[in-house]
Coordinates of N, CA, C and O in Angstrom, one line a residue:
F122 N 41.1 -60.2 -11.4 CA 39.4 -60.4 -10.5 C 39.3 -62.4 -11.5 O 38.1 -62.5 -10.9
A123 N 40.8 -62.9 -11.7 CA 39.9 -64.1 -12.3 C 40.3 -65.1 -11.1 O 39.7 -65.6 -10.7
T124 N 41.5 -64.3 -9.9 CA 41.1 -65.3 -8.9 C 39.8 -65.0 -8.0 O 39.1 -66.2 -7.8
F125 N 39.3 -64.2 -8.1 CA 37.6 -64.1 -7.4 C 36.7 -65.1 -7.6 O 35.9 -65.2 -7.2
D126 N 37.2 -65.2 -9.6 CA 35.6 -65.6 -9.9 C 36.1 -67.4 -10.1 O 35.2 -68.0 -9.7
V127 N 37.4 -67.9 -10.0 CA 37.9 -69.1 -9.7 C 37.5 -70.0 -8.2 O 36.7 -70.8 -7.6
V128 N 37.6 -68.6 -7.3 CA 37.4 -68.9 -5.2 C 35.7 -69.2 -5.1 O 35.5 -69.7 -4.5
S129 N 34.9 -68.1 -5.9 CA 33.5 -67.8 -5.8 C 33.1 -69.5 -6.6 O 32.2 -69.7 -5.9
Q130 N 33.4 -70.0 -7.4 CA 32.8 -71.0 -7.8 C 33.3 -72.3 -7.5 O 32.6 -73.3 -6.2
A131 N 34.8 -72.4 -6.7 CA 34.7 -72.9 -5.4 C 34.1 -73.3 -4.2 O 33.7 -74.1 -3.3
F132 N 33.7 -72.2 -3.6 CA 32.7 -71.5 -2.3 C 31.4 -72.2 -3.2 O 31.2 -73.3 -2.0
N133 N 31.1 -72.0 -3.9 CA 29.4 -72.5 -4.2 C 29.7 -74.0 -4.6 O 28.6 -74.8 -4.2
D134 N 30.9 -74.5 -5.3 CA 30.8 -76.0 -5.2 C 30.6 -76.6 -3.7 O 30.3 -77.4 -3.2
H135 N 31.9 -76.2 -2.6 CA 31.0 -76.6 -1.0 C 30.0 -76.3 -0.6 O 29.2 -76.9 -0.3
V136 N 29.6 -74.9 -1.1 CA 28.1 -75.2 -0.2 C 27.0 -76.1 -1.1 O 26.3 -76.9 0.0
E137 N 27.2 -76.5 -2.3 CA 26.5 -77.5 -2.9 C 26.7 -78.7 -2.6 O 26.1 -79.1 -2.0
W138 N 27.9 -79.3 -2.0 CA 27.8 -80.5 -1.4 C 27.4 -80.2 -0.5 O 27.3 -81.5 0.0
A139 N 27.7 -79.6 0.5 CA 27.4 -79.3 1.6 C 25.4 -79.3 1.8 O 25.2 -80.5 3.2
F140 N 25.0 -79.2 1.1 CA 23.6 -79.7 1.3 C 23.3 -80.5 0.8 O 21.8 -81.2 0.9
K141 N 23.6 -81.1 -0.4 CA 23.2 -82.5 -0.5 C 23.5 -83.2 -0.3 O 22.8 -84.6 0.2
T142 N 24.8 -82.9 0.6 CA 25.2 -84.6 1.8 C 24.8 -84.2 3.4 O 24.9 -84.7 4.0
N143 N 23.7 -82.8 3.4 CA 23.4 -82.6 5.0 C 24.8 -82.3 6.0 O 24.5 -83.3 7.0
S144 N 25.7 -82.1 5.4 CA 26.7 -82.2 6.0 C 27.7 -80.8 5.9 O 28.0 -80.2 5.0
Y145 N 28.2 -80.5 7.4 CA 29.0 -78.6 6.9 C 30.5 -78.9 7.4 O 31.6 -78.9 7.9
S146 N 31.0 -80.5 7.7 CA 32.5 -81.4 8.2 C 33.7 -80.8 7.2 O 33.1 -81.3 5.9
K147 N 34.0 -80.1 7.6 CA 35.7 -80.1 6.6 C 36.5 -81.6 6.0 O 36.9 -81.5 5.3
A148 N 36.8 -82.2 7.4 CA 37.5 -83.1 6.8 C 36.5 -84.3 5.5 O 37.1 -84.8 4.9
K149 N 35.0 -84.3 6.3 CA 34.8 -84.5 5.1 C 34.5 -84.4 3.7 O 34.4 -84.9 2.7
A150 N 34.3 -82.6 3.7 CA 34.4 -82.3 2.2 C 35.5 -82.4 1.7 O 36.0 -82.2 0.2
H151 N 36.7 -82.5 2.7 CA 38.0 -82.7 1.7 C 38.0 -84.5 1.9 O 38.4 -83.8 0.3
K152 N 37.8 -85.3 1.9 CA 38.2 -86.2 1.3 C 37.0 -86.3 0.2 O 37.8 -86.8 -0.5
E153 N 36.3 -86.2 0.2 CA 35.0 -86.3 -1.2 C 34.9 -85.2 -2.4 O 35.0 -85.7 -3.7
L154 N 35.7 -84.4 -1.9 CA 36.3 -82.7 -3.0 C 37.3 -82.4 -3.5 O 37.5 -82.0 -4.8
Y155 N 37.9 -83.1 -2.6 CA 39.5 -82.3 -2.8 C 40.5 -82.5 -4.0 O 40.3 -81.3 -4.7
K156 N 40.0 -83.8 -4.3 CA 40.7 -84.1 -5.7 C 39.9 -83.8 -6.8 O 40.5 -83.1 -8.1
S157 N 39.2 -83.3 -6.7 CA 37.9 -83.3 -8.1 C 38.6 -81.7 -8.2 O 38.1 -81.3 -9.4
L158 N 38.7 -81.0 -6.9 CA 37.9 -79.5 -7.4 C 39.6 -79.4 -7.8 O 39.4 -78.2 -8.4
R159 N 40.5 -79.5 -7.4 CA 42.0 -79.5 -7.5 C 42.0 -79.6 -9.3 O 42.8 -79.1 -9.7
L160 N 41.9 -80.7 -9.6 CA 41.3 -80.7 -11.3 C 40.9 -79.5 -12.0 O 40.9 -79.8 -12.5
R161 N 39.3 -79.8 -11.7 CA 39.2 -78.6 -11.9 C 39.5 -77.0 -12.1 O 39.3 -76.6 -13.4
H162 N 39.9 -76.7 -10.5 CA 40.3 -75.4 -10.3 C 41.9 -75.3 -11.0 O 42.3 -75.2 -9.1
D163 N 42.4 -76.2 -11.5 CA 44.0 -76.8 -11.0 C 44.8 -75.4 -11.2 O 46.2 -75.4 -10.9
S164 N 44.5 -74.2 -11.2 CA 45.7 -72.7 -11.4 C 45.1 -72.3 -9.7 O 46.0 -71.4 -9.3
L165 N 44.1 -72.8 -8.8 CA 44.1 -72.5 -8.0 C 44.9 -73.1 -6.4 O 45.2 -74.2 -6.5
P166 N 46.2 -72.4 -5.9 CA 46.8 -72.8 -4.9 C 46.1 -73.5 -3.6 O 44.7 -73.5 -3.1
S167 N 46.5 -74.6 -3.4 CA 46.2 -75.6 -2.4 C 45.3 -75.3 -1.5 O 44.4 -75.2 -0.9
A168 N 46.3 -74.3 -0.7 CA 46.0 -73.5 0.6 C 44.8 -73.0 0.1 O 43.9 -72.4 1.2
L169 N 44.7 -71.7 -1.0 CA 43.5 -71.2 -1.5 C 42.3 -71.6 -1.0 O 41.4 -71.3 -0.5
L170 N 42.3 -73.1 -1.9 CA 41.4 -73.8 -2.1 C 40.6 -74.1 -0.6 O 40.0 -74.4 0.0
Q171 N 41.5 -74.9 0.4 CA 41.4 -74.8 1.3 C 40.6 -74.2 2.2 O 39.7 -74.3 3.3
A172 N 41.4 -72.6 2.1 CA 41.0 -71.5 3.1 C 39.3 -71.2 3.2 O 38.2 -71.1 3.6
T173 N 39.5 -71.6 1.4 CA 37.9 -71.5 0.5 C 36.6 -72.7 1.5 O 35.3 -72.1 1.3
R174 N 37.4 -73.3 1.8 CA 36.8 -74.9 1.9 C 35.9 -74.3 3.0 O 34.4 -73.7 3.8
D175 N 37.1 -74.0 4.2 CA 36.5 -73.3 5.3 C 35.4 -72.4 5.6 O 34.6 -72.9 6.2
C176 N 36.0 -71.5 4.5 CA 34.5 -70.2 5.0 C 33.4 -71.1 4.1 O 32.5 -70.7 5.1
A177 N 33.2 -71.6 3.4 CA 32.2 -72.1 3.1 C 31.3 -73.0 3.8 O 30.0 -72.7 3.8
L178 N 32.3 -73.7 4.3 CA 31.3 -74.4 5.3 C 31.4 -73.9 6.6 O 30.2 -74.3 7.4
E179 N 31.6 -72.7 7.4 CA 31.6 -72.1 7.8 C 30.3 -71.9 7.7 O 29.9 -70.7 8.8
N180 N 30.0 -70.6 6.7 CA 29.0 -69.9 6.1 C 28.0 -71.2 6.6 O 26.6 -70.3 7.2
V181 N 27.6 -72.2 6.0 CA 26.7 -73.0 6.4 C 26.8 -73.2 7.0 O 25.0 -73.3 7.9
K182 N 27.3 -73.8 8.4 CA 27.3 -74.5 9.2 C 26.7 -73.2 10.7 O 25.5 -73.2 11.3
A183 N 26.8 -71.2 10.2 CA 26.3 -70.2 10.5 C 25.2 -70.4 10.3 O 24.1 -70.6 11.5
F184 N 24.3 -70.8 9.0 CA 23.0 -70.5 8.8 C 22.1 -71.9 9.3 O 21.1 -72.1 8.7
K185 N 22.9 -73.0 9.3 CA 22.2 -74.6 9.8 C 21.0 -75.0 8.8 O 20.1 -75.4 9.1
F186 N 21.6 -74.7 7.7 CA 21.6 -75.2 6.2 C 19.8 -74.5 6.3 O 18.7 -74.9 5.2
K187 N 19.0 -73.3 7.0 CA 18.3 -72.6 6.7 C 18.3 -71.7 5.5 O 17.6 -71.1 4.8
F188 N 19.6 -71.0 5.8 CA 19.6 -70.2 4.0 C 20.9 -71.0 3.2 O 22.3 -71.1 4.1
R189 N 21.0 -71.0 1.7 CA 22.1 -71.0 0.8 C 23.2 -70.4 0.7 O 22.4 -69.3 -0.3
P190 N 24.2 -70.0 1.6 CA 24.7 -68.7 1.3 C 25.6 -69.4 -0.7 O 26.0 -70.3 -0.9
K191 N 25.4 -68.2 -1.4 CA 25.9 -68.3 -2.3 C 27.4 -66.9 -2.6 O 26.9 -65.9 -1.9
K192 N 28.6 -67.0 -2.7 CA 29.3 -65.8 -3.3 C 29.3 -65.9 -4.7 O 29.6 -66.3 -5.4
S193 N 29.2 -64.4 -4.9 CA 29.4 -63.4 -6.2 C 30.7 -63.3 -6.6 O 31.9 -63.8 -5.7
H194 N 31.3 -63.1 -7.6 CA 31.9 -62.9 -8.1 C 33.3 -62.3 -8.4 O 34.5 -62.4 -8.5
R195 N 32.6 -61.4 -7.5 CA 33.3 -60.4 -6.5 C 33.5 -59.8 -5.2 O 33.7 -58.6 -4.7
S196 N 32.8 -61.2 -4.4 CA 33.2 -61.2 -2.9 C 33.8 -60.8 -2.4 O 34.8 -61.9 -2.9
A197 N 34.5 -60.6 -1.7 CA 35.3 -60.3 -0.7 C 36.2 -61.7 -0.6 O 35.2 -62.5 0.1
M198 N 37.3 -62.5 -0.2 CA 38.3 -63.4 -0.5 C 38.8 -63.3 0.6 O 39.4 -62.2 1.1
R199 N 38.2 -64.8 1.9 CA 39.2 -65.0 3.0 C 40.2 -65.7 2.9 O 40.5 -66.8 2.1
Y200 N 41.2 -65.4 3.8 CA 43.0 -65.7 3.3 C 43.0 -66.1 4.4 O 42.7 -65.8 5.7
D201 N 44.1 -67.2 4.8 CA 44.7 -67.1 6.5 C 46.3 -67.1 6.2 O 46.7 -66.6 4.7
A202 N 47.1 -67.4 7.0 CA 48.4 -67.6 7.4 C 48.8 -68.5 6.0 O 49.8 -68.1 6.1
R203 N 48.5 -69.0 5.7 CA 49.4 -70.1 4.6 C 49.2 -68.6 3.3 O 50.0 -69.0 2.6
T204 N 48.0 -67.8 3.2 CA 48.3 -68.3 2.2 C 47.7 -66.2 1.8 O 47.9 -66.1 0.9
L205 N 49.0 -65.5 3.2 CA 48.7 -64.1 2.7 C 50.2 -64.0 4.0 O 49.7 -64.6 5.3
T206 N 50.9 -63.1 3.9 CA 51.5 -63.1 4.9 C 52.4 -61.5 4.8 O 51.8 -60.5 3.7
L207 N 52.5 -60.6 5.2 CA 52.7 -59.6 5.6 C 54.1 -59.2 6.2 O 54.6 -59.7 7.8
N208 N 55.1 -59.0 5.2 CA 56.0 -58.3 6.1 C 56.7 -57.2 6.0 O 56.6 -56.9 4.8
K209 N 56.6 -56.4 7.1 CA 56.5 -54.7 7.5 C 55.5 -54.7 6.5 O 53.9 -54.7 6.7
N210 N 55.9 -53.7 5.6 CA 54.7 -53.5 4.5 C 54.6 -54.0 3.2 O 53.8 -53.3 2.3
I211 N 55.3 -55.0 3.4 CA 55.1 -55.8 1.6 C 54.0 -57.2 2.0 O 54.4 -58.0 2.8
L212 N 53.0 -57.2 1.5 CA 51.8 -57.7 1.7 C 51.8 -59.4 -0.1 O 52.5 -58.5 -1.1
S213 N 51.9 -60.2 0.6 CA 51.9 -61.2 -0.1 C 51.0 -62.2 0.1 O 50.9 -62.5 0.9
F214 N 50.4 -62.6 -0.9 CA 49.2 -63.2 -1.0 C 48.7 -63.9 -2.0 O 49.6 -64.1 -3.3
S215 N 47.9 -65.5 -2.2 CA 47.9 -66.6 -3.3 C 47.1 -65.9 -3.9 O 46.0 -65.0 -4.0
S216 N 47.6 -66.6 -5.3 CA 46.2 -66.0 -6.8 C 46.5 -67.4 -7.7 O 47.2 -67.2 -7.1
I217 N 45.8 -67.5 -8.9 CA 46.0 -68.3 -9.5 C 47.3 -67.9 -10.4 O 47.4 -66.7 -10.1
N218 N 48.2 -69.4 -10.4 CA 49.0 -69.6 -10.5 C 50.2 -68.9 -10.3 O 51.7 -69.5 -10.3
K219 N 50.2 -68.1 -9.2 CA 51.4 -67.1 -8.9 C 51.1 -66.7 -6.9 O 49.8 -66.0 -7.6
R220 N 51.5 -66.1 -6.5 CA 51.8 -65.1 -5.1 C 52.0 -63.6 -6.1 O 52.7 -63.4 -7.0
I221 N 51.5 -62.7 -5.4 CA 51.2 -61.5 -5.7 C 51.8 -60.6 -5.0 O 51.2 -61.0 -3.5
K222 N 52.8 -60.4 -5.0 CA 53.4 -59.1 -3.6 C 53.1 -57.6 -4.1 O 52.9 -57.4 -5.0
T223 N 52.7 -56.7 -2.6 CA 52.6 -55.3 -3.5 C 53.0 -54.6 -1.9 O 52.7 -55.0 -1.0
Q224 N 53.4 -53.5 -2.6 CA 53.7 -52.5 -1.0 C 52.6 -51.9 -0.3 O 51.5 -51.4 -1.4
L225 N 52.2 -52.2 0.8 CA 51.0 -51.2 1.6 C 51.3 -49.9 1.9 O 52.3 -49.7 2.8
Q226 N 50.9 -49.1 2.1 CA 51.2 -47.6 2.6 C 50.5 -47.7 3.9 O 48.8 -47.3 4.0
F227 N 51.1 -47.7 4.8 CA 50.5 -47.5 6.7 C 50.4 -46.1 7.0 O 51.6 -45.3 6.4
S228 N 49.9 -45.6 7.7 CA 50.0 -44.0 8.4 C 50.7 -44.9 9.9 O 51.1 -45.5 10.0
P229 N 51.1 -43.4 10.1 CA 52.5 -43.5 11.2 C 52.0 -43.7 12.7 O 52.9 -45.0 12.7
Y230 N 50.3 -43.3 12.6 CA 49.8 -44.2 13.6 C 49.8 -45.5 14.1 O 49.7 -46.3 14.8
H231 N 49.1 -46.2 12.1 CA 48.8 -47.6 12.4 C 50.0 -48.1 12.6 O 50.3 -49.4 12.9
L232 N 51.6 -47.9 11.6 CA 53.1 -48.3 11.6 C 52.9 -48.6 13.5 O 53.6 -49.1 13.7
R233 N 52.5 -47.0 14.2 CA 52.9 -47.2 15.4 C 52.5 -48.8 16.2 O 52.7 -49.3 17.1
T234 N 51.5 -48.3 16.1 CA 49.7 -49.7 16.5 C 50.5 -51.5 16.6 O 49.8 -51.5 17.3
I235 N 50.9 -51.1 14.8 CA 50.8 -52.8 15.1 C 52.0 -53.4 14.9 O 52.6 -54.9 15.3
S236 N 53.6 -52.4 15.2 CA 54.3 -52.9 15.8 C 54.8 -53.3 16.4 O 54.0 -53.3 17.3
G237 N 55.1 -55.2 16.6 CA 55.0 -55.7 18.0 C 54.0 -56.5 18.4 O 53.7 -57.5 19.0
M238 N 52.7 -56.0 17.7 CA 51.8 -57.3 17.2 C 51.7 -58.7 16.7 O 52.3 -58.5 16.4
K239 N 51.0 -59.4 17.0 CA 50.7 -60.0 16.9 C 49.5 -60.7 15.6 O 48.5 -60.8 16.5
R240 N 50.0 -60.8 14.6 CA 49.0 -61.0 13.2 C 48.8 -62.0 14.0 O 48.9 -63.0 13.8
L241 N 47.1 -61.8 13.7 CA 45.9 -63.5 13.6 C 46.5 -63.9 11.8 O 46.3 -63.2 10.9
G242 N 45.9 -65.3 12.0 CA 46.1 -65.8 10.4 C 44.6 -65.6 9.2 O 44.8 -64.8 8.4
G243 N 43.4 -64.6 10.0 CA 42.4 -64.6 8.6 C 42.7 -63.5 8.3 O 42.6 -61.6 9.1
S244 N 42.3 -63.0 6.9 CA 42.9 -62.0 6.5 C 41.3 -62.2 5.2 O 41.1 -63.1 5.1
T245 N 41.3 -61.1 5.0 CA 40.3 -60.4 3.9 C 41.3 -59.6 2.7 O 41.6 -58.0 3.4
I246 N 41.1 -60.2 1.4 CA 41.5 -59.0 0.0 C 39.6 -59.3 -0.6 O 38.7 -60.0 -0.8
G247 N 39.3 -57.6 -1.0 CA 38.1 -57.3 -1.8 C 38.4 -56.2 -2.4 O 39.3 -55.9 -2.7
Y248 N 37.1 -56.0 -3.3 CA 37.2 -54.8 -4.6 C 36.0 -54.2 -3.9 O 34.8 -54.6 -3.9
D249 N 36.2 -53.0 -3.9 CA 34.9 -51.7 -3.8 C 34.9 -51.3 -5.4 O 35.6 -50.4 -5.8
K250 N 33.6 -51.4 -5.8 CA 33.2 -51.4 -7.1 C 33.1 -49.6 -7.2 O 33.6 -48.9 -8.2
R251 N 32.8 -49.4 -6.3 CA 32.0 -47.8 -5.8 C 33.7 -47.2 -6.6 O 33.5 -46.3 -6.9
K252 N 34.6 -47.3 -5.6 CA 36.0 -46.6 -5.5 C 36.6 -46.9 -6.8 O 38.1 -46.8 -6.6
N253 N 36.8 -48.2 -7.1 CA 37.5 -48.6 -8.3 C 38.9 -49.1 -7.1 O 39.8 -49.0 -8.0
K254 N 38.5 -49.7 -6.1 CA 40.0 -49.9 -5.4 C 40.0 -51.6 -4.5 O 38.8 -51.8 -4.1
F255 N 40.9 -52.0 -4.4 CA 40.6 -53.4 -4.0 C 41.6 -52.9 -2.4 O 41.9 -52.0 -1.9
F256 N 40.8 -53.6 -1.2 CA 41.4 -53.2 0.5 C 41.7 -54.9 0.7 O 41.4 -55.6 0.6
V257 N 42.2 -54.9 1.4 CA 42.4 -56.1 2.4 C 42.2 -55.5 4.2 O 42.9 -54.2 4.7
C258 N 41.8 -56.4 5.3 CA 41.6 -56.2 6.3 C 42.0 -57.5 7.0 O 42.3 -58.7 6.4
L259 N 43.4 -56.5 7.5 CA 44.3 -57.4 8.8 C 43.6 -57.6 9.9 O 42.7 -56.9 10.7
T260 N 44.0 -58.7 11.3 CA 43.3 -59.0 11.7 C 44.8 -59.2 12.5 O 45.4 -60.6 12.6
Y261 N 44.6 -58.1 13.8 CA 45.6 -58.6 14.7 C 45.7 -58.6 16.1 O 44.1 -58.1 16.4
E262 N 45.6 -59.1 16.9 CA 45.4 -59.6 18.3 C 46.6 -58.7 19.2 O 47.5 -58.1 18.9
C263 N 45.8 -58.2 20.2 CA 46.7 -57.0 20.4 C 46.1 -56.7 22.6 O 45.0 -57.6 22.7
K264 N 47.0 -56.3 23.2 CA 47.2 -56.5 24.5 C 46.0 -55.4 24.4 O 46.1 -54.1 24.7
D265 N 45.5 -55.8 26.0 CA 44.8 -54.1 26.5 C 44.9 -53.7 27.4 O 44.8 -54.7 28.7
D266 N 45.9 -52.9 27.9 CA 47.0 -52.2 28.8 C 45.9 -51.5 29.6 O 46.3 -50.6 30.1
N267 N 44.7 -51.4 29.1 CA 43.4 -50.8 29.7 C 42.8 -51.4 31.2 O 42.3 -50.8 31.9
K268 N 43.1 -52.7 31.1 CA 42.6 -53.3 31.7 C 43.1 -53.2 33.1 O 44.0 -52.7 33.5
R269 N 42.9 -53.1 34.2 CA 43.3 -52.9 35.6 C 41.8 -53.4 36.6 O 41.3 -53.8 36.3
E270 N 42.8 -54.1 37.6 CA 41.5 -54.9 38.9 C 41.6 -54.0 39.9 O 42.0 -52.8 40.4
V271 N 40.2 -53.8 39.6 CA 39.6 -52.6 40.5 C 38.8 -53.2 42.3 O 39.1 -52.9 42.8
G272 N 38.7 -55.2 42.0 CA 38.3 -55.6 43.2 C 37.2 -56.4 42.7 O 37.6 -57.4 41.5
K273 N 36.3 -57.0 43.6 CA 35.8 -57.7 43.3 C 35.0 -57.8 42.3 O 34.0 -56.5 41.9
V274 N 34.6 -58.7 41.2 CA 33.9 -58.9 40.1 C 32.4 -59.5 40.1 O 32.9 -60.5 40.4
I275 N 32.0 -58.6 39.6 CA 29.8 -59.7 39.7 C 30.0 -59.5 38.0 O 29.8 -59.1 37.3
G276 N 29.0 -60.8 38.2 CA 28.0 -60.8 36.8 C 26.4 -60.5 37.2 O 26.2 -60.3 38.1
I277 N 25.8 -60.3 35.8 CA 24.8 -59.8 35.8 C 24.2 -60.7 34.8 O 24.7 -60.7 34.0
D278 N 22.7 -60.5 35.1 CA 21.9 -61.1 33.8 C 20.9 -60.7 34.0 O 19.8 -60.4 34.9
R279 N 20.3 -59.9 32.6 CA 18.7 -58.9 32.5 C 17.8 -60.1 32.3 O 18.0 -61.0 30.9
G280 N 16.9 -59.8 32.7 CA 15.7 -61.2 32.9 C 14.6 -60.1 32.1 O 14.5 -58.6 32.3
I281 N 13.4 -61.3 32.0 CA 12.0 -61.1 32.3 C 11.0 -61.1 33.6 O 10.6 -59.7 33.6
K282 N 11.6 -61.7 34.0 CA 10.9 -61.7 35.3 C 11.2 -61.2 36.3 O 10.5 -60.2 36.9
N283 N 12.8 -61.1 36.6 CA 13.1 -60.3 37.2 C 14.4 -59.3 36.8 O 15.6 -60.0 36.0
L284 N 14.1 -58.3 36.4 CA 15.1 -57.1 35.8 C 16.3 -57.4 35.7 O 16.8 -57.7 34.8
V285 N 16.9 -57.4 36.9 CA 19.0 -58.0 37.2 C 18.5 -59.2 38.0 O 17.9 -58.3 39.2
T286 N 19.3 -60.0 37.4 CA 19.8 -60.8 38.8 C 21.3 -60.8 38.9 O 22.2 -60.9 37.6
T287 N 21.9 -60.9 39.9 CA 23.5 -60.9 39.9 C 24.1 -62.3 40.3 O 23.3 -63.0 40.6
S288 N 25.8 -62.1 40.1 CA 26.4 -64.1 40.3 C 25.8 -63.9 41.8 O 26.2 -65.2 42.1
E289 N 25.5 -63.3 42.6 CA 25.9 -63.4 44.2 C 24.1 -63.8 44.0 O 24.0 -64.0 45.3
G290 N 23.3 -64.1 43.4 CA 22.0 -64.2 44.1 C 20.9 -63.1 44.1 O 19.8 -63.5 45.0
E291 N 21.5 -61.7 44.0 CA 20.7 -60.9 44.5 C 19.4 -60.3 43.5 O 19.7 -60.4 42.1
F292 N 18.3 -60.3 43.6 CA 17.3 -59.6 42.8 C 16.9 -58.0 42.8 O 16.9 -57.3 43.3
L293 N 17.6 -57.4 41.8 CA 17.1 -56.2 41.5 C 16.2 -55.8 40.5 O 16.2 -55.9 39.6
G294 N 15.3 -54.4 40.7 CA 14.2 -54.7 40.0 C 13.0 -54.2 40.6 O 12.3 -53.7 40.0
N295 N 12.5 -54.2 41.6 CA 11.7 -54.6 42.1 C 11.2 -53.3 42.5 O 10.1 -53.2 42.3
E296 N 11.6 -51.7 42.8 CA 11.2 -50.6 43.2 C 11.3 -50.3 41.6 O 9.6 -49.7 41.8
I297 N 11.4 -50.7 39.9 CA 10.9 -50.3 38.9 C 9.8 -50.7 38.2 O 8.8 -50.4 38.4
K298 N 9.2 -52.3 39.5 CA 8.2 -53.1 38.5 C 7.1 -51.9 39.7 O 5.7 -51.7 39.4
R299 N 7.9 -51.7 41.2 CA 6.5 -51.0 41.2 C 6.2 -49.5 40.8 O 4.7 -49.5 40.7
I300 N 6.8 -48.6 40.9 CA 6.6 -47.6 39.6 C 6.2 -47.8 38.3 O 5.4 -47.7 38.4
R301 N 6.2 -49.5 37.9 CA 5.3 -49.3 36.9 C 4.3 -49.7 37.1 O 3.1 -49.3 36.4
R302 N 3.9 -50.4 38.1 CA 2.2 -50.8 38.5 C 1.6 -50.1 38.5 O 0.7 -49.5 38.4
K303 N 2.4 -48.9 39.8 CA 1.5 -47.6 39.8 C 1.3 -46.8 38.8 O 0.1 -46.1 38.6
H304 N 2.2 -46.3 37.8 CA 1.6 -45.6 36.6 C 1.0 -46.2 35.6 O -0.2 -45.8 35.1
T305 N 0.9 -47.9 35.8 CA -0.6 -48.4 35.1 C -1.7 -48.5 36.1 O -2.5 -47.8 34.9
H306 N -1.7 -48.1 36.9 CA -3.3 -47.8 37.7 C -3.2 -46.6 37.8 O -4.7 -46.0 36.7
L307 N -2.3 -45.4 37.7 CA -2.7 -44.4 37.1 C -3.3 -43.7 36.0 O -4.4 -43.0 35.6
R308 N -2.9 -44.9 35.1 CA -3.0 -44.5 34.0 C -4.6 -45.2 33.4 O -5.8 -44.4 32.4
K309 N -4.7 -46.2 33.9 CA -6.1 -46.9 34.1 C -7.3 -45.6 34.5 O -8.9 -46.0 34.3
K310 N -6.7 -45.1 35.7 CA -8.0 -44.0 36.2 C -8.3 -43.1 35.0 O -9.3 -42.3 35.7
L311 N -7.0 -43.2 34.4 CA -8.0 -41.5 33.4 C -8.7 -41.9 32.5 O -9.6 -42.8 32.0

């Protein structure tokens, strides 16, 4: 759990910096905070500190400074391609002072599904207090084999004034509007 504690401190340090400087620029944060945080959290690998910075500043950006994200000591940690690797069923990830290797158990279905797929960088490691177990969420890019070319494709826009407008400029929903007006008229008569 020591890694969780250090990562949450680094996350919260980046959030404080973002609110103090009114910026969520990763380059600016790196320039101003990296050296001091490396000294303060010297056991935390550099790549994990950078992944934590990215996660913290993306959270600030998502809320546009309206909410101050705070990471608790046991909340999940985001890893990237530098800090987590999976080779067959051996998971290797950064922690304080060393990398940890552990063997994962996949069901035959999942092994078939992920074999040949490209693993994307983003992954999450967390701890479930109720089950007293760690978990990992891995992200994969898969091809959609069910896609098929059917013919012409049109886009639709659901609106307030016009119920549906197609990409070809056709307005749909006038019949529904007429029925709604008729029902409103009949309710008023009651």
